[in-house]
C-alpha atoms as one frame of an Amber mdcrd trajectory, in Angstrom:
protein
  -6.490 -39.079  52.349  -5.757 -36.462  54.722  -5.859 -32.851  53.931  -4.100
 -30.909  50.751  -0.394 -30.567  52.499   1.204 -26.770  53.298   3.691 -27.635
  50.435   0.648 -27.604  48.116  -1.204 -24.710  49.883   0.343 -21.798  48.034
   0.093 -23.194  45.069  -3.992 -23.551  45.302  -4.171 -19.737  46.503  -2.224
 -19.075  43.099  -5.001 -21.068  40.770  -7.653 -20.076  43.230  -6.582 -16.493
  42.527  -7.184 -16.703  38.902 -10.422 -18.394  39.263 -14.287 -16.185  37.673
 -16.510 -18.434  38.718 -15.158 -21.225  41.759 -15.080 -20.506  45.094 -11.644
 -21.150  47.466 -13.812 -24.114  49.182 -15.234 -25.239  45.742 -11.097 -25.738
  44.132 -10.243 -27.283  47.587 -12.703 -29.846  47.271 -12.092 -30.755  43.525
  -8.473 -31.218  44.627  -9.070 -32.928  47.826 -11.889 -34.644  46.509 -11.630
 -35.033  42.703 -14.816 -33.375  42.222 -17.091 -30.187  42.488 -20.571 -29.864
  42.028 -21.475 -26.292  40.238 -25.109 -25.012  40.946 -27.009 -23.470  38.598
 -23.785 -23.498  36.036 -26.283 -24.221  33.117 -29.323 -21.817  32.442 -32.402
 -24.100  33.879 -34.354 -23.108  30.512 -31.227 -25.190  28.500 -31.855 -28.222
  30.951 -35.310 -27.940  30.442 -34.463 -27.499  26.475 -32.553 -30.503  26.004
 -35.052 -32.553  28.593 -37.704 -32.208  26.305 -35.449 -33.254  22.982 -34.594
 -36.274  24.882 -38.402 -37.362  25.509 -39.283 -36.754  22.334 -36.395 -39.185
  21.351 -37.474 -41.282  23.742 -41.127 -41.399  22.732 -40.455 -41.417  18.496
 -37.337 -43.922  18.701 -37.938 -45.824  21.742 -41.189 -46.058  22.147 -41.712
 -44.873  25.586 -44.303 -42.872  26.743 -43.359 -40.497  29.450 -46.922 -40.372
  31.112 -46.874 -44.194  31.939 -43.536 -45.494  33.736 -44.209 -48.888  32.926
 -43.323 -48.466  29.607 -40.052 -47.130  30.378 -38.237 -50.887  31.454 -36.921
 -51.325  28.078 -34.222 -53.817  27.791 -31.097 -52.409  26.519 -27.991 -53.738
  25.134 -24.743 -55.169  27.522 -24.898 -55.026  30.539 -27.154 -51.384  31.225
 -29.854 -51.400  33.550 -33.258 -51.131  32.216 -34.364 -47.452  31.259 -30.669
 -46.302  30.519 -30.001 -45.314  26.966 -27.849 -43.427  25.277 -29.977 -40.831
  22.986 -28.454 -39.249  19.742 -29.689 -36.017  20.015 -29.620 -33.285  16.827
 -27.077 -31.869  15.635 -26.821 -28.861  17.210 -24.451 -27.369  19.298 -24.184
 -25.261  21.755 -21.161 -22.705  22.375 -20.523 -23.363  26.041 -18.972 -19.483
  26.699 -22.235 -18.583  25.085 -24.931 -20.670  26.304 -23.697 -21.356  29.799
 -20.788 -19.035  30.498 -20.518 -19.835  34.507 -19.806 -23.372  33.388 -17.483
 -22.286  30.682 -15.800 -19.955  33.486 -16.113 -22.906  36.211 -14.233 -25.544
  33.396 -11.702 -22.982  32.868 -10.803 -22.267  36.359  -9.876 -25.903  37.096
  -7.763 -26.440  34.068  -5.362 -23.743  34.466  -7.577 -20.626  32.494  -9.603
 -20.985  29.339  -6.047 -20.323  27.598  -5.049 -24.260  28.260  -7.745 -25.529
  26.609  -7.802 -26.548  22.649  -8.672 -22.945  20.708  -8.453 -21.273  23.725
 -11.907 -22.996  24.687 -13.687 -21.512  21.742 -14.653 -24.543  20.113 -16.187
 -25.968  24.021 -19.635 -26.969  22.286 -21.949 -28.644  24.138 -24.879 -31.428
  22.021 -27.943 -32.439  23.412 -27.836 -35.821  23.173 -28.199 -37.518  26.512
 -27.607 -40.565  28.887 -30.976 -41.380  30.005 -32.175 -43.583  33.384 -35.665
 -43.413  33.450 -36.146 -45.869  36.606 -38.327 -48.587  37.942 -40.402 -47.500
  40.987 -38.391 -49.733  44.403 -35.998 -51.805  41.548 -35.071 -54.594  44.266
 -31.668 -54.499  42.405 -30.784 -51.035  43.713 -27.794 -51.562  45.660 -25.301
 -48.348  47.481 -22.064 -48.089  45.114 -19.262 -50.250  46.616 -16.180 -51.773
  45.272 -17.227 -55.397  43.945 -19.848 -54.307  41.345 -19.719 -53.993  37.218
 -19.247 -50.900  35.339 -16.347 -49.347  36.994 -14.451 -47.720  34.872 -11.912
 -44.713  34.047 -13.228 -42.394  31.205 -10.988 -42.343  27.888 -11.413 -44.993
  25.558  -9.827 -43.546  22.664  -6.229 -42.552  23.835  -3.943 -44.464  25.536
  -4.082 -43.315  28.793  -0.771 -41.463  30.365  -0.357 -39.606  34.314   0.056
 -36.215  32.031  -2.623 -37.327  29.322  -4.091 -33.762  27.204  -7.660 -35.901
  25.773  -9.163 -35.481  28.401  -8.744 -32.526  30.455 -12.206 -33.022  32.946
 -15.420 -35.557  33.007 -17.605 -32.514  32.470 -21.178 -33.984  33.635 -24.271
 -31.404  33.125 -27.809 -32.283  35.469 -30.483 -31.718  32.419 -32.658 -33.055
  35.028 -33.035 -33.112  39.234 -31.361 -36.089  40.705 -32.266 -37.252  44.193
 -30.573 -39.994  46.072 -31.259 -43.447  44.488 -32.750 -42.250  41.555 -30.200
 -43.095  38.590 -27.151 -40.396  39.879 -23.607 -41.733  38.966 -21.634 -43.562
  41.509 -18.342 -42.246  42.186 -15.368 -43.516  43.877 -13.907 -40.326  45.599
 -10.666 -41.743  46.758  -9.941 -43.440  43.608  -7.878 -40.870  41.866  -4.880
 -42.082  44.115  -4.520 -45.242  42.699  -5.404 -44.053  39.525  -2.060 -41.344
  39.547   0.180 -43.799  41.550  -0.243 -47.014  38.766  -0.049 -43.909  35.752
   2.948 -42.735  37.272   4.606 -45.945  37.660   3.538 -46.710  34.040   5.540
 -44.086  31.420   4.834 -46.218  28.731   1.312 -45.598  29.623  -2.122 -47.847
  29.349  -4.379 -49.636  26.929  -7.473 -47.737  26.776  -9.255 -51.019  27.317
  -7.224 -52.111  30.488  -9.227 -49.716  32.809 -12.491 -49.148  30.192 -15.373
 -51.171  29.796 -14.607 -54.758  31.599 -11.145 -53.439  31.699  -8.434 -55.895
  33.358  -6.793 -53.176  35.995 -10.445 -51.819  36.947 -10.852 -54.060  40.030
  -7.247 -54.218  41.586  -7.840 -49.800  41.329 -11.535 -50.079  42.905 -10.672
 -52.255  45.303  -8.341 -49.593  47.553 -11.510 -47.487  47.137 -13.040 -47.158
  50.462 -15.396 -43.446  49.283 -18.281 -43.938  47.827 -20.783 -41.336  46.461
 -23.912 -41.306  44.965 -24.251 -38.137  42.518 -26.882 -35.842  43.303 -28.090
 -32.473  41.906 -30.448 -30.109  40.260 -31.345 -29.252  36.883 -29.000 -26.641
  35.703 -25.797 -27.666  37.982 -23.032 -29.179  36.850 -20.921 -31.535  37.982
 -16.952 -31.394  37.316 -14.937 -34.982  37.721 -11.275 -35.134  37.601  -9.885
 -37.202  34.430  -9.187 -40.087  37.027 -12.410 -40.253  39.007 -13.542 -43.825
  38.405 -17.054 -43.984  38.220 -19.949 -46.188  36.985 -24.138 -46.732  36.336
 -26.445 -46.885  39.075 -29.743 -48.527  39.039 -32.378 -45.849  39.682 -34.983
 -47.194  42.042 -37.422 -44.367  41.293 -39.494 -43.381  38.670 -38.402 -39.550
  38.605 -36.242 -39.875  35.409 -32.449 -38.745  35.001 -30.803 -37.041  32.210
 -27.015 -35.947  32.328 -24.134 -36.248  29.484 -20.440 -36.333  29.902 -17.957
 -33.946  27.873 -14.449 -34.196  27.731 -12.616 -31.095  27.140  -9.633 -30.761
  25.286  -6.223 -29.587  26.551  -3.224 -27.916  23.972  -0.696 -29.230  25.813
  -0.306 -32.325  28.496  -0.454 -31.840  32.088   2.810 -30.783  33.723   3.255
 -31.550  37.462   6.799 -29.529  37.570   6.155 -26.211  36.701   8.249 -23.565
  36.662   8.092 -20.942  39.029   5.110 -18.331  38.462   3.900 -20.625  36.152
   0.614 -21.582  38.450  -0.652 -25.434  38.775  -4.327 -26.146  37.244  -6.438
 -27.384  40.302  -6.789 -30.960  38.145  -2.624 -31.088  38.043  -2.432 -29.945
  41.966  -5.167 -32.982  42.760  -2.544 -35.315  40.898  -0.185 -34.573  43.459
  -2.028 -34.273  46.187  -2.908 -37.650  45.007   0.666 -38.841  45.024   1.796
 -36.638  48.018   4.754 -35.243  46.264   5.102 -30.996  46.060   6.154 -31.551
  42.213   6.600 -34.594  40.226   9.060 -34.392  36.883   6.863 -37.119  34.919
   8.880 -38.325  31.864   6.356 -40.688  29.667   8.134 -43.405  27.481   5.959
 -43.278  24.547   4.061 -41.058  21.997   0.383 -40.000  22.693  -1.819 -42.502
  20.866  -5.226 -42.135  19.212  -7.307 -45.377  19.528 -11.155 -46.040  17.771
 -13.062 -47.002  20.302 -13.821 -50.416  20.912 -17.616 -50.444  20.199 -16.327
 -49.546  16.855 -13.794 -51.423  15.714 -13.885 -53.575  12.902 -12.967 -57.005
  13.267  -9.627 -57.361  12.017  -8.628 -53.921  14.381 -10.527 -55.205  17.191
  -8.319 -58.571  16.928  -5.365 -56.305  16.802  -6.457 -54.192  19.562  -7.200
 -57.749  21.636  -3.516 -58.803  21.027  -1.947 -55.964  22.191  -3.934 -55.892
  25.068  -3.394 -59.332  25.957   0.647 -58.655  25.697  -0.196 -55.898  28.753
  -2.072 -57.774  30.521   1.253 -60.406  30.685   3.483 -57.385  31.347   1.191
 -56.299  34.239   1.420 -60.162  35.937   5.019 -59.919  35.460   5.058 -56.635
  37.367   2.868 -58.474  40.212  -0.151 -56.214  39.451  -2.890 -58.948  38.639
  -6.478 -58.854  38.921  -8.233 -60.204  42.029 -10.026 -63.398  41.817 -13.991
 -61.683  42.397 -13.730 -59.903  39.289 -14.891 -62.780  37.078 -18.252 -62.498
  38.527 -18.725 -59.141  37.952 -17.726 -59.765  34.471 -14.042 -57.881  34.429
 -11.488 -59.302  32.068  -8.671 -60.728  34.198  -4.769 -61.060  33.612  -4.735
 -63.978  36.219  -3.850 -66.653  33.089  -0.698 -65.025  33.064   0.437 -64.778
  36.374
């Protein structure tokens, strides 16, 4: 896309004024972009804290043993690459203002001011459980991100997903470890949140959770105007801030210098508006949503109620049948609208509407 329009320009210089801890160049690129890498957000003695929990996960529950890499290509379930696992963690938690307050301050500043988020972002905690990707030294499957690959996929699979949705405010993504380039970092598809705002907007009645999760139906016709690809890359302590639309997936890490991230999802009060009033300022994620659709303001008038969903890994069977048939009645709506998924996302194991087109 080109560059943020001078309709939109005085509208970032009022966020960008309220902003503690982003720069004017770090809130243009998050809304230019959809994303903003934070350095040393996170105390590296926290990274280094919740590193070690996750090895000794690793070693007690997993049986790996971090001195000898060739233990680490554990087959795990679906469709992960070997090495990747989600780890539980303890229980604790961590008070984000508290234990990393430039992060906390960083969060804030693109939502619109810790006052937008849930408890005026005084219950932000932080775990320290972890997604792991230990690596395999030259993996010959390591491929750069592009379009036709699995694992795409919008964050959000327990809400049904709407242009103004509150659930998920950011993909808030902390580096617990240093991540050079093809060494497990998260693909990202820069220019996807576009699509992502132009099929939300012309969908009030808003999305399936599963339609653009997982092997999600509408994942491959949305990655497929992606052109922007982007390995994620960092050091221990940064953290990395994706807008709620950035699609995104796994990456095979070709190394043997182990990652170790997690993903939060902070919690708005109230949905995104993208036709404020005036002196009411934009939050950078709302003015990347129409810089997204090119449009100054946009009066977005959803159809339906917010919806809670379980996600699917955890559905029992009679809900997940349930779940299946309503999804299968939007995935007919959709092919009656024209939108249907392309024919090369059987082989990389997307659902696909195409029976009813």
């Amino acid at each position: 896309m080109v560059g943020l329009s001078t309709d939109l320009m005085p509208f970032l210089d009022e966020a960008v004024a309220s902003c503690d801890a982003l720069t004017r160049a770090e809130a243009l690129h998050f809304v230019e972009h959809g994303h903003v890498i934070v350095k040393n957000a996170m105390p590296k003695a926290h990274a280094e804290l919740v590193r070690e929990r996750a090895w000794s996960e690793l070693e007690t529950e997993h049986g790996v043993d971090r001195s000898n890499p060739s233990t680490w290509a554990k087959p795990q379930p679906g469709r992960r690459p070997a090495g990747y696992a989600r780890l539980k963690g303890t229980a604790q938690r961590y008070l984000l203002k508290t234990t990393a307050p430039r992060a906390f301050k960083a969060q804030a500043d693109l939502v619109g001011g810790a006052a937008r988020l849930s408890a005026d972002g005084d219950e932000v905690f932080w775990g320290d459980g972890v997604i792991s990707n230990l690596g395999i030294e030259d993996d010959p499957r390591w491929e750069p991100p592009g379009p036709k690959q699995p694992g795409w996929h919008k964050d959000g699979w327990h809400f049904r997903h709407f242009l103004n949705s509150p659930e998920q405010s950011l993909v808030t993504v902390p580096l617990y470890s240093d991540i050079q380039p093809r060494s497990g970092g998260t693909y990202l598809a820069v220019d996807s949140i576009a699509p992502v705002a132009r099929l939300l907007r012309d969908t009030p009645q808003g999305l399936h959770p599963d339609s653009v999760q997982g092997a999600g139906f509408l994942i491959p016709g949305l990655i497929e105007q992606c052109t922007n690809f982007v390995e994620l890359t960092g050091e221990a302590g940064d953290v990395a801030f994706l807008h709620p639309y950035m699609m995104h997936r796994v990456s095979i890490n070709a190394s043997t210098r182990p990652r170790f991230i997690a993903n939060m999802a902070p919690v708005l009060k109230e949905p995104m508006c993208f036709k404020r009033p005036q002196g009411e300022a934009y939050s950078l994620v709302e003015l990347a949503v129409l810089h997204a659709l090119s449009e100054p303001s946009y009066d977005f008038q959803q159809t339906r109620d917010m919806q809670g969903f379980k996600p699917f890994p955890f559905r029992e069977e009679g809900e997940r049948e349930a779940q299946q048939a309503l999804l299968r009645n939007e995935m007919r709506s959709f092919a009656e609208r024209g939108i249907v998924t392309p024919a090369w996302s059987a082989e990389c194991g997307y659902m696909t509407n195409q029976a009813y087109a």
